[in-house]
Coordinates of C-alpha atoms and ligand atoms in Angstrom, one line a residue:
Chain G
X24 CA -16.1 -27.7 14.0
X25 CA -15.9 -24.3 14.8
X26 CA -19.5 -23.1 15.3
X27 CA -20.6 -19.9 15.8
X28 CA -23.0 -19.9 18.7
X29 CA -26.9 -18.7 18.7
X30 CA -27.3 -15.0 19.1
X31 CA -30.2 -12.5 17.6
X32 CA -29.3 -11.1 14.0
X33 CA -30.9 -7.4 13.7
X34 CA -30.4 -5.7 10.5
X35 CA -30.6 -1.9 11.1
X36 CA -32.6 0.5 8.7
X37 CA -30.7 3.5 9.7
X38 CA -28.3 4.7 11.3
X39 CA -30.7 6.2 14.1
X40 CA -31.6 2.9 14.3
X41 CA -28.8 1.4 15.3
X42 CA -27.9 3.8 17.6
X43 CA -31.1 3.2 19.2
X44 CA -31.0 -0.4 18.9
X45 CA -27.3 -0.3 20.9
X46 CA -28.7 2.3 23.7
X47 CA -31.6 0.0 24.2
X48 CA -30.3 -3.5 23.6
X49 CA -27.0 -2.4 26.4
X50 CA -24.0 -4.2 26.8
X51 CA -25.3 -7.4 25.2
X52 CA -26.1 -6.4 22.2
X53 CA -22.8 -5.3 19.3
X54 CA -22.7 -3.8 16.4
X55 CA -21.2 -5.7 13.3
X56 CA -20.0 -4.3 10.1
X57 CA -18.0 -6.6 7.6
X58 CA -18.0 -9.7 10.5
X59 CA -13.8 -10.6 9.9
X60 CA -13.3 -9.4 13.7
X61 CA -16.4 -10.2 14.9
X62 CA -17.1 -13.5 13.6
X63 CA -13.6 -15.4 14.5
X64 CA -14.3 -13.8 17.9
X65 CA -17.7 -15.0 18.6
X66 CA -16.4 -18.6 16.8
X67 CA -13.7 -18.9 19.9
X68 CA -15.9 -17.4 22.1
X69 CA -13.8 -14.2 23.2
X70 CA -17.3 -11.9 22.2
X71 CA -20.3 -13.4 23.3
X72 CA -22.9 -10.7 22.3
X73 CA -26.4 -11.6 22.0
X74 CA -27.8 -9.1 19.7
X75 CA -25.8 -8.1 16.4
X76 CA -26.9 -5.0 15.1
X77 CA -25.5 -5.7 11.7
X78 CA -24.2 -2.2 9.9
X79 CA -23.6 -3.7 6.8
X80 CA -26.5 -2.4 4.5
X81 CA -26.3 0.6 5.4
X82 CA -26.9 3.7 3.0
X83 CA -25.4 6.2 5.5
X84 CA -22.0 5.0 6.0
X85 CA -21.4 4.4 2.1
X86 CA -19.3 7.2 0.1
X87 CA -15.3 8.3 -0.7
X88 CA -16.1 12.4 -1.3
X89 CA -12.5 14.3 -1.6
X90 CA -14.1 17.7 -1.6
X91 CA -15.7 18.7 1.4
X92 CA -15.3 21.4 3.2
X93 CA -13.5 19.3 6.2
X94 CA -11.3 17.5 3.9
X95 CA -11.9 13.9 2.7
X96 CA -14.8 12.1 3.9
X97 CA -14.8 8.4 4.3
X98 CA -17.7 6.2 4.8
X99 CA -17.5 4.0 8.0
X100 CA -18.4 1.0 5.7
X101 CA -16.1 1.7 2.9
X102 CA -15.1 -2.1 2.4
X103 CA -10.9 -2.0 2.7
X104 CA -10.5 -2.9 -1.1
X105 CA -12.8 0.4 -1.9
X106 CA -10.7 2.6 0.7
X107 CA -7.0 1.2 -1.5
X108 CA -8.4 1.8 -4.4
X109 CA -9.5 4.9 -4.2
X110 CA -7.5 6.8 -6.9
X111 CA -8.1 10.4 -4.7
X112 CA -6.7 8.6 -1.2
X113 CA -3.7 6.8 -3.2
X114 CA -2.8 10.3 -4.8
X115 CA -3.5 12.4 -1.1
X116 CA -3.3 10.0 1.6
X117 CA -0.5 6.9 -0.3
X118 CA 0.3 6.2 3.6
X119 CA -3.8 5.4 4.1
X120 CA -3.9 3.4 0.8
X121 CA -1.0 1.1 1.4
X122 CA -2.8 0.7 5.1
X123 CA -5.6 -0.1 4.2
X124 CA -4.5 -2.4 1.6
X125 CA -1.9 -4.4 3.8
X126 CA -4.7 -5.2 6.1
X127 CA -5.3 -8.8 5.9
X128 CA -5.8 -10.7 2.5
X129 CA -7.5 -10.0 -0.9
X130 CA -10.6 -11.8 -0.2
X131 CA -11.5 -10.1 3.6
X132 CA -11.0 -6.6 2.5
X133 CA -13.3 -7.0 -0.2
X134 CA -16.1 -7.3 3.0
X135 CA -14.3 -5.8 5.8
X136 CA -14.7 -2.1 6.4
X137 CA -12.5 1.0 7.3
X138 CA -15.1 1.9 10.2
X139 CA -14.5 -2.0 11.7
X140 CA -10.9 -1.7 11.1
X141 CA -9.9 1.6 13.5
X142 CA -11.8 0.0 16.5
X143 CA -10.5 -3.8 15.8
X144 CA -10.4 -6.1 18.8
X145 CA -6.8 -5.1 20.9
X146 CA -4.5 -8.5 20.5
X147 CA -2.3 -11.1 22.6
X148 CA -1.0 -14.2 22.5
X149 CA -3.0 -15.3 25.5
X150 CA -6.5 -14.2 24.1
X151 CA -6.7 -15.1 20.4
X152 CA -6.5 -18.7 20.9
X153 CA -10.3 -21.5 21.0
X154 CA -12.6 -20.9 23.9
X155 CA -10.9 -24.9 24.6
X156 CA -7.1 -23.1 25.1
X157 CA -8.0 -20.7 27.1
X158 CA -10.0 -22.7 29.2
X159 CA -7.0 -25.3 29.4
X160 CA -3.7 -22.5 30.1
X161 CA -6.6 -20.5 32.4
X162 CA -8.0 -17.4 31.2
X163 CA -6.6 -14.1 31.6
X164 CA -8.5 -10.3 32.4
X165 CA -9.2 -9.3 28.9
X166 CA -12.1 -12.5 29.0
X167 CA -13.3 -14.7 31.7
X168 CA -10.4 -14.2 33.7
X169 CA -8.7 -12.0 36.7
X170 CA -5.1 -11.6 35.6
X171 CA -3.0 -10.6 33.1
X172 CA -1.2 -14.1 32.1
X173 CA 1.8 -12.0 29.8
X174 CA 2.6 -10.3 33.4
X175 CA 0.7 -11.3 35.9
X176 CA 1.1 -8.6 38.2
X177 CA -0.4 -6.0 36.3
X178 CA -3.0 -4.5 36.8
X179 CA -4.2 -3.5 33.3
X180 CA -4.0 -5.5 30.3
X181 CA -1.4 -5.7 27.8
X182 CA -3.2 -6.3 24.5
X183 CA -2.0 -4.6 21.8
X184 CA -3.6 -2.2 19.4
X185 CA -3.0 -3.3 16.1
X186 CA -4.9 -1.4 13.6
X187 CA -3.5 -0.5 10.0
X188 CA -5.7 2.1 9.4
X189 CA -6.2 3.8 12.9
X190 CA -2.1 5.4 13.5
X191 CA -1.9 6.9 9.6
X192 CA -5.4 8.5 10.4
X193 CA -3.8 9.8 14.1
X194 CA -0.6 11.3 11.8
X195 CA -3.2 12.9 9.3
X196 CA -5.1 14.7 11.7
X197 CA -8.3 12.9 10.8
X198 CA -11.8 13.3 12.3
X199 CA -14.0 10.6 13.4
X200 CA -18.1 11.1 13.2
X201 CA -20.2 9.3 15.4
X202 CA -23.9 9.0 15.5
X203 CA -25.1 8.5 19.2
X204 CA -27.9 9.3 21.0
X205 CA -27.5 12.7 21.7
X206 CA -26.6 13.1 17.6
X207 CA -23.6 13.6 15.7
X208 CA -20.4 13.6 17.4
X209 CA -17.0 15.5 16.3
X210 CA -13.9 14.3 17.8
X211 CA -10.1 13.9 16.7
X212 CA -8.6 10.6 16.3
X213 CA -5.9 10.9 18.2
X214 CA -8.5 11.4 21.3
X215 CA -10.4 8.4 20.4
X216 CA -7.6 5.4 22.1
X217 CA -6.4 5.0 25.3
X218 CA -4.2 2.5 26.9
X219 CA -5.7 0.1 28.2
X220 CA -6.0 -3.6 26.3
X221 CA -9.8 -3.8 27.5
X222 CA -11.2 -0.2 27.5
X223 CA -9.2 0.7 24.4
X224 CA -11.6 2.9 23.0
X225 CA -13.3 6.1 24.4
X226 CA -16.9 6.3 22.7
X227 CA -19.8 4.7 24.3
X228 CA -20.7 1.6 22.9
X229 CA -24.0 2.8 21.6
X230 CA -21.8 5.1 19.7
X231 CA -21.7 4.4 15.9
X232 CA -19.4 6.0 13.3
X233 CA -20.2 7.5 10.4
X234 CA -17.8 8.2 8.8
X235 CA -14.2 10.1 8.4
X236 CA -12.6 13.7 7.8
X237 CA -9.2 13.5 6.9
X238 CA -8.0 17.6 6.4
X239 CA -7.3 18.2 3.2
X240 CA -3.1 17.8 3.0
X241 CA -1.3 20.9 3.4
X242 CA 0.7 22.2 0.6
X243 CA 4.2 20.1 0.7
X244 CA 2.6 17.5 3.3
X245 CA 3.9 13.7 2.7
X246 CA 2.3 10.5 4.5
X247 CA 3.6 7.3 4.6
X248 CA 2.8 3.9 6.5
X249 CA 5.2 1.2 6.9
X250 CA 4.6 -2.4 8.8
X251 CA 6.4 -5.1 10.0
X252 CA 4.9 -8.8 10.1
X253 CA 6.3 -12.3 9.5
X254 CA 4.6 -13.4 6.5
X255 CA 4.7 -11.0 3.8
X256 CA 1.6 -11.9 2.0
X257 CA -1.2 -11.6 4.6
X258 CA -0.7 -10.9 8.4
X259 CA -1.3 -8.4 11.9
X260 CA 1.1 -5.9 12.3
X261 CA 3.5 -6.0 14.8
X262 CA 5.1 -2.8 14.5
X263 CA 3.6 0.0 12.3
X264 CA 5.1 3.3 11.3
X265 CA 2.7 6.1 10.1
X266 CA 4.2 9.4 9.7
X267 CA 2.9 12.6 8.1
X268 CA 5.0 16.3 7.1
X269 CA 4.8 19.0 5.6
X270 CA 8.2 20.1 4.1
X271 CA 8.9 24.3 2.6
X272 CA 10.3 24.0 -0.8
X273 CA 12.8 24.9 0.8
X274 CA 13.3 21.4 2.7
X275 CA 13.0 22.7 6.1
X276 CA 9.8 20.3 8.3
X277 CA 6.8 22.8 9.2
X278 CA 4.7 20.0 10.8
X279 CA 5.7 16.3 11.3
X280 CA 3.5 13.8 13.2
X281 CA 4.6 10.5 13.7
X282 CA 2.6 7.2 15.2
X283 CA 3.4 3.3 15.8
X284 CA 1.0 0.8 15.8
X285 CA 1.5 -2.4 17.4
X286 CA 3.9 -1.6 20.5
X287 CA 1.1 -0.6 23.3
X288 CA -2.7 -0.9 23.6
X289 CA -3.1 2.4 22.0
X290 CA -1.7 4.2 19.0
X291 CA 1.2 6.0 20.3
X292 CA 2.3 9.1 19.2
X293 CA 6.0 10.3 19.4
X294 CA 5.7 13.9 19.9
X295 CA 9.7 13.7 21.3
X296 CA 10.5 13.4 17.2
X297 CA 8.4 15.5 16.4
X298 CA 10.0 18.0 18.0
X299 CA 13.2 17.6 17.3
X300 CA 12.3 17.8 13.7
X301 CA 10.5 21.1 13.1
X302 CA 11.9 24.1 12.1
X303 CA 15.0 21.9 10.5
X304 CA 16.2 20.5 7.2
X305 CA 15.2 17.1 7.7
X306 CA 19.2 15.2 7.3
X307 CA 20.2 11.7 8.1
X308 CA 21.4 13.3 11.6
X309 CA 18.1 14.5 12.6
X310 CA 16.6 11.4 11.3
X311 CA 18.6 9.1 13.5
X312 CA 17.8 10.9 16.5
X313 CA 13.7 11.1 16.1
X314 CA 14.2 7.4 15.8
X315 CA 15.8 7.4 18.9
X316 CA 13.4 8.7 20.2
X317 CA 10.7 7.0 18.5
X318 CA 12.7 3.7 20.3
X319 CA 12.2 5.3 23.6
X320 CA 8.2 5.4 23.7
X321 CA 8.1 1.7 22.1
X322 CA 7.1 -0.4 24.8
X323 CA 6.8 -4.2 23.4
X324 CA 5.2 -6.5 25.2
X325 CA 6.2 -10.3 24.7
X326 CA 2.6 -11.4 23.6
X327 CA 2.6 -10.8 20.0
X328 CA 4.2 -12.6 16.9
X329 CA 8.3 -12.3 17.1
X330 CA 10.6 -11.3 19.9
X331 CA 9.5 -7.9 21.9
X332 CA 13.2 -6.7 22.0
X333 CA 13.4 -7.2 17.7
X334 CA 10.2 -5.7 17.5
X335 CA 11.7 -2.8 19.4
X336 CA 14.4 -2.7 17.6
X337 CA 13.1 -2.5 14.3
X338 CA 10.7 0.9 15.8
X339 CA 14.1 2.5 15.1
X340 CA 15.0 0.7 11.6
X341 CA 11.8 1.6 10.7
X342 CA 11.0 5.1 11.9
X343 CA 14.5 5.9 9.8
X344 CA 13.3 4.3 6.9
X345 CA 9.6 5.9 7.2
X346 CA 11.2 9.6 7.5
X347 CA 13.9 9.0 4.9
X348 CA 11.1 7.9 2.6
X349 CA 9.6 11.0 3.1
X350 CA 12.5 13.8 2.8
X351 CA 13.5 11.6 0.0
X352 CA 17.0 10.5 1.4
X353 CA 18.8 7.2 0.3
X354 CA 19.8 5.4 3.5
X355 CA 22.7 3.2 3.9
X356 CA 21.2 -0.2 5.1
X357 CA 21.6 -1.2 8.4
X358 CA 24.6 -3.3 8.6
X359 CA 23.5 -7.2 8.0
X360 CA 20.3 -5.6 6.7
X361 CA 18.5 -7.6 3.7
X362 CA 16.8 -4.6 1.4
X363 CA 13.2 -5.4 2.6
X364 CA 10.2 -5.9 0.0
X365 CA 8.1 -3.4 0.0
X366 CA 5.1 -4.5 1.9
Chain P
X26 CA -15.2 -21.1 35.4
X27 CA -17.2 -20.3 32.6
X28 CA -19.0 -22.4 30.7
X29 CA -19.0 -22.1 26.5
X30 CA -23.3 -22.3 25.7
X31 CA -22.9 -25.4 23.6
X32 CA -25.0 -24.9 20.7
X33 CA -26.1 -27.5 18.5
X34 CA -29.9 -27.8 16.8
X35 CA -31.9 -29.3 19.5
X36 CA -30.6 -26.6 21.8
X37 CA -31.6 -23.4 19.2
X38 CA -34.8 -25.6 19.3
X39 CA -34.8 -25.7 22.8
X40 CA -34.6 -21.9 23.8
X41 CA -36.6 -21.3 20.7
X42 CA -33.7 -19.6 18.4
X43 CA -35.2 -18.9 15.1
X44 CA -35.1 -20.9 11.9
X45 CA -35.1 -19.0 8.8
X46 CA -36.4 -19.1 5.6
X47 CA -33.5 -18.2 3.6
X48 CA -33.6 -17.1 -0.3
X49 CA -30.2 -17.6 -2.0
X50 CA -29.0 -17.2 -5.8
X51 CA -26.3 -20.1 -6.1
X52 CA -25.5 -19.8 -9.3
X53 CA -27.6 -19.0 -11.2
X54 CA -31.0 -20.9 -9.6
X55 CA -32.5 -19.9 -6.6
X56 CA -32.8 -21.9 -3.6
X57 CA -35.0 -21.9 -0.5
X58 CA -33.9 -23.1 2.4
X59 CA -35.1 -23.3 6.7
X60 CA -31.7 -22.7 8.6
X61 CA -30.1 -20.7 11.8
X62 CA -29.4 -17.4 11.6
X63 CA -26.2 -18.2 12.9
X64 CA -25.1 -20.5 10.2
X65 CA -22.0 -18.8 8.3
X66 CA -22.7 -19.1 4.4
X67 CA -20.1 -22.0 4.5
X68 CA -22.1 -23.8 6.7
X69 CA -25.2 -22.8 4.5
X70 CA -23.9 -23.9 1.2
X71 CA -22.3 -27.3 3.1
X72 CA -25.0 -28.4 5.2
X73 CA -27.7 -27.9 3.7
X74 CA -27.1 -27.0 0.1
X75 CA -24.9 -29.9 -0.3
X76 CA -21.9 -28.1 -2.3
X77 CA -20.0 -29.9 -0.5
X78 CA -16.9 -28.1 -3.4
X79 CA -16.7 -25.2 -1.4
X80 CA -14.2 -26.5 1.6
X81 CA -14.0 -25.8 5.0
X82 CA -10.5 -25.2 6.2
X83 CA -9.7 -22.6 8.7
X84 CA -13.4 -21.0 9.4
X85 CA -11.5 -18.4 10.9
X86 CA -10.6 -16.2 7.6
X87 CA -7.2 -17.4 7.1
X88 CA -6.8 -19.7 4.8
X89 CA -9.2 -19.0 1.7
X90 CA -10.4 -22.3 0.7
X91 CA -13.7 -21.2 1.5
X92 CA -13.7 -18.7 -1.0
X93 CA -17.2 -18.3 -3.1
X94 CA -18.1 -15.3 -5.4
X95 CA -20.6 -13.1 -4.1
X96 CA -21.6 -10.5 -6.7
X97 CA -18.6 -10.6 -8.7
X98 CA -15.9 -10.4 -5.6
X99 CA -14.2 -13.0 -3.8
X100 CA -15.0 -14.1 -0.2
X101 CA -14.5 -16.0 2.8
X102 CA -17.6 -17.8 3.4
X103 CA -16.7 -19.0 6.7
X104 CA -17.1 -15.0 7.8
X105 CA -20.7 -13.9 6.1
X106 CA -23.8 -15.3 7.3
X107 CA -26.4 -17.0 5.3
X108 CA -28.8 -14.2 6.0
X109 CA -26.4 -12.0 4.7
X110 CA -26.3 -13.2 1.6
X111 CA -29.8 -12.9 0.2
X112 CA -30.2 -10.7 -2.7
X113 CA -26.6 -12.0 -3.4
X114 CA -25.4 -13.7 -6.8
X115 CA -23.8 -16.6 -5.3
X116 CA -21.2 -18.6 -7.1
X117 CA -19.0 -21.6 -5.3
X118 CA -16.9 -23.7 -7.9
X119 CA -19.9 -26.1 -8.8
X120 CA -20.7 -22.9 -11.0
X121 CA -17.8 -22.9 -12.5
X122 CA -18.6 -25.3 -15.2
X123 CA -19.6 -23.8 -18.4
X124 CA -22.3 -26.0 -21.5
X125 CA -20.9 -29.0 -19.0
X126 CA -17.5 -28.3 -20.2
X127 CA -14.8 -27.4 -17.4
X128 CA -14.1 -23.9 -17.0
X129 CA -10.4 -22.6 -19.0
X130 CA -8.8 -22.1 -15.4
X131 CA -9.9 -25.4 -14.5
X132 CA -8.6 -27.2 -17.3
X133 CA -5.1 -25.3 -17.2
X134 CA -5.1 -26.8 -13.7
X135 CA -5.5 -30.3 -15.3
X136 CA -3.4 -30.3 -17.9
X137 CA -0.3 -28.6 -15.6
X138 CA -0.7 -31.2 -12.9
X139 CA -1.1 -28.2 -10.8
X140 CA -3.2 -29.6 -8.3
X141 CA -1.8 -32.0 -5.0
X142 CA -4.9 -32.9 -2.5
X143 CA -6.6 -30.0 -3.8
X144 CA -8.5 -28.9 -0.7
X145 CA -6.9 -25.4 -1.7
X146 CA -7.9 -25.4 -5.5
X147 CA -11.9 -24.7 -5.3
X148 CA -11.1 -21.1 -3.2
X149 CA -7.9 -20.5 -5.7
X150 CA -10.2 -21.5 -9.1
X151 CA -13.1 -18.6 -8.3
X152 CA -10.1 -15.9 -6.5
X153 CA -7.9 -16.5 -9.9
X154 CA -11.5 -15.7 -12.2
X155 CA -12.0 -13.1 -10.2
X156 CA -8.1 -11.4 -11.5
X157 CA -8.8 -12.6 -14.8
X158 CA -12.7 -11.3 -15.5
X159 CA -11.2 -8.1 -14.1
X160 CA -7.1 -8.6 -15.5
X161 CA -7.0 -11.2 -18.2
X162 CA -3.6 -10.4 -18.6
X163 CA -1.8 -10.3 -14.9
X164 CA 1.9 -10.1 -14.3
X165 CA 2.9 -12.7 -12.1
X166 CA 3.6 -10.4 -9.0
X167 CA -0.2 -9.3 -9.6
X168 CA -1.4 -12.8 -10.0
X169 CA 0.4 -13.9 -6.8
X170 CA -0.9 -10.5 -5.0
X171 CA -4.4 -11.7 -5.7
X172 CA -3.7 -15.4 -4.8
X173 CA -1.5 -14.2 -1.5
X174 CA -5.1 -15.1 0.7
X175 CA -5.0 -18.6 -1.2
X176 CA -2.8 -21.1 1.4
X177 CA -1.9 -24.2 -0.2
X178 CA 0.5 -27.1 1.6
X179 CA 1.0 -29.1 -1.3
X180 CA 2.4 -27.3 -4.3
X181 CA 4.5 -25.0 -3.4
X182 CA 2.5 -22.9 -5.4
X183 CA 5.2 -22.4 -8.5
X184 CA 2.3 -24.9 -10.7
X185 CA -0.6 -23.1 -9.3
X186 CA 1.0 -19.6 -10.1
X187 CA 1.7 -21.1 -13.8
X188 CA -1.2 -22.6 -14.2
X189 CA -3.2 -19.0 -13.9
X190 CA -1.0 -17.7 -17.0
X191 CA -1.7 -20.2 -19.3
X192 CA -5.5 -20.6 -18.2
X193 CA -4.6 -16.5 -19.4
X194 CA -3.2 -17.0 -22.6
X195 CA -6.0 -18.5 -23.4
X196 CA -2.9 -21.9 -24.1
X197 CA -5.2 -24.8 -22.2
X198 CA -6.0 -28.2 -23.1
X199 CA -3.6 -28.0 -26.3
Ligands
FAD417 C1 -7.0 -13.8 9.2 C2 -7.2 -12.1 9.8 C3 -6.6 -11.3 9.5 C4 -6.3 -9.9 10.1 N1 -5.6 -8.9 9.7 C5 -5.3 -7.7 9.8 C6 -4.3 -7.1 9.5 O1 -3.4 -7.1 9.2 N2 -4.7 -5.9 10.0 C7 -6.0 -5.2 11.0 O2 -5.7 -3.8 11.4 N3 -6.4 -6.0 11.2 C8 -6.4 -7.2 10.7 N4 -7.5 -8.0 10.5 C9 -9.1 -7.9 11.6 C10 -10.3 -7.2 10.9 O3 -10.4 -8.0 9.9 C11 -10.1 -6.0 10.1 O4 -9.7 -5.4 11.4 C12 -11.5 -5.6 9.1 O5 -11.4 -4.1 9.1 C13 -12.8 -5.2 10.4 O6 -13.6 -4.6 9.7 P1 -14.6 -5.4 9.8 O7 -15.9 -4.3 9.0 O8 -14.7 -7.1 9.3 O9 -15.0 -5.2 11.2 P2 -16.6 -6.2 12.5 O10 -15.6 -7.5 12.5 O11 -17.6 -5.9 11.7 O12 -16.0 -5.1 13.7 C14 -15.0 -4.8 14.7 C15 -15.4 -4.6 15.4 O13 -16.1 -2.5 15.1 C16 -17.5 -2.1 15.5 N5 -17.7 -1.3 14.7 C17 -17.9 -2.0 13.3 N6 -17.9 -1.1 12.8 C18 -18.4 0.2 13.2 C19 -18.6 1.7 13.3 N7 -19.2 2.0 12.2 N8 -19.1 2.2 14.2 C20 -18.8 2.0 15.3 N9 -18.2 0.4 15.4 C21 -18.4 -0.4 14.4 C22 -17.5 -3.7 15.8 O14 -19.2 -3.4 16.7 C23 -16.4 -4.8 16.7 O15 -15.9 -4.3 18.2 C24 -7.8 -9.5 10.8 C25 -9.1 -10.5 10.4 C26 -8.4 -11.6 9.9 C27 -9.4 -12.8 10.3
FES418 S1 -12.2 -22.0 5.9 FE1 -13.2 -19.6 5.6 S2 -11.1 -19.0 5.9 FE2 -10.4 -21.0 6.3
FES419 S1 -3.5 -29.1 -3.4 FE1 -3.1 -29.9 -1.2 S2 -3.4 -27.9 0.0 FE2 -3.2 -26.8 -2.1

């Protein structure tokens, strides 16, 4: 049986107290919200906190408010079910509703929060295993070992950033509000991540995410998220494409942002693709060029489900599909391709 | 090489990890139990309250057989702590019966032979109950979506989907 190891469970009474507890207890403490990432990882010995500071019952992390001065506010403690079913989220940010609704299973989304989802641990075939398995195969540098088992010469851990909602928030220019020892801090989601499988977050461990602000969409803005996974029912993404574009009434692209997930240890913004599209009418050729550029910066390695070369090839296909959907263009199916079931 | 901390009950007692008195409301009854803080609701239900109808599968959130209802929502009891379930209404498969009569879903599953080994069924019944409570006449796709987190290794799902639809039509037990 996989039991949880022993730990101290502390139910934080306020956001401030949660931050203070995390600061006082230091590296042996960890925040837990829904626990759907933390508990399995504790059972497998990947996380070994001595103290868990629970954010689960904090009313300060609740609420979805569409009309604030910074746009839409989503409390970090809102469940993925609440986010994916919220009418305002569905209307303004269908990409976010779809991303939140594509995380795992209905039961897990009833408990898992959006705050936990944007900070979900990076994944790797050699790391997401039981303690027994990792002990037998040899530990890796992300936990208990000192080399990367995927690329033994790599100085960095190559575990894959696998959040579904984070790339969407980056593409929408969303801002994170952290509550920490020095008060509140606001930072673009774009700046919350770094390409390092172990230290993939730029925030301090005692900073608690209070909520997310998404700027009101400009007139003519559309957004989409497409996810590739093995099973249609539920699975982590092995590739995700979030795209947001603003069009003028004549169909000219005014701004665009394409963000990939599950191809590196952080979300990858495809800057080049944006430059290829902005100021232009989005044609099939422009989409082809932007998709090509996205595939160039997509570097999946052999540490997740499905072959890495396939995931790279699918980057082009999925970016094409995402952009075509935004531009309202019907693409011919790639040669030999099967019409995808929308997932 | 790192050693994994073994945590048995005696270890916990030696190290002084506290047991806690939990007050849980399960199937309408208040139950008090002294148990380790680290126990999941699944472990508390099965080991401390002897409610073994809730099944114990992957323990990692991947199979859905441990599903119970907490305040009317289907959740995975292997990923929720006992201490996190206090002050909530918990319903397990044992709580599905009404006046000693099986729930319409239970009858529909029996009518169609929609269960084989039965291991996945408690979780499926509870998940389907939430669906029908919220949406009494779901389409096939809605049933499929609602049950997408419940794995079954035996049936191939067709009979399960048909049984939920039979119960939705109110035609079970005829
Ligand atoms: C079977 C299974 C399938 C899954 N599939 C997917 C999937 O398809 N896509 C996906 O993205 N994820 C998936 N997950 C991972 C996880 O369940 C989700 O990412 C979920 O949203 C995590 O939210 P949580 O509230 O449970 O986080 P927790 O487990 O509570 O926390 C996760 C991390 O976030 C930190 N954290 C949580 N809240 C805050 C906060 N407010 N401030 C600061 N730090 C915080 C915690 O300290 C921890 O490091 C899956 C998990 C399982 C078990
Ligand atoms: S035992 Fe809980 S999901 Fe498998
Ligand atoms: S009936 Fe055997 S697992 Fe579903």
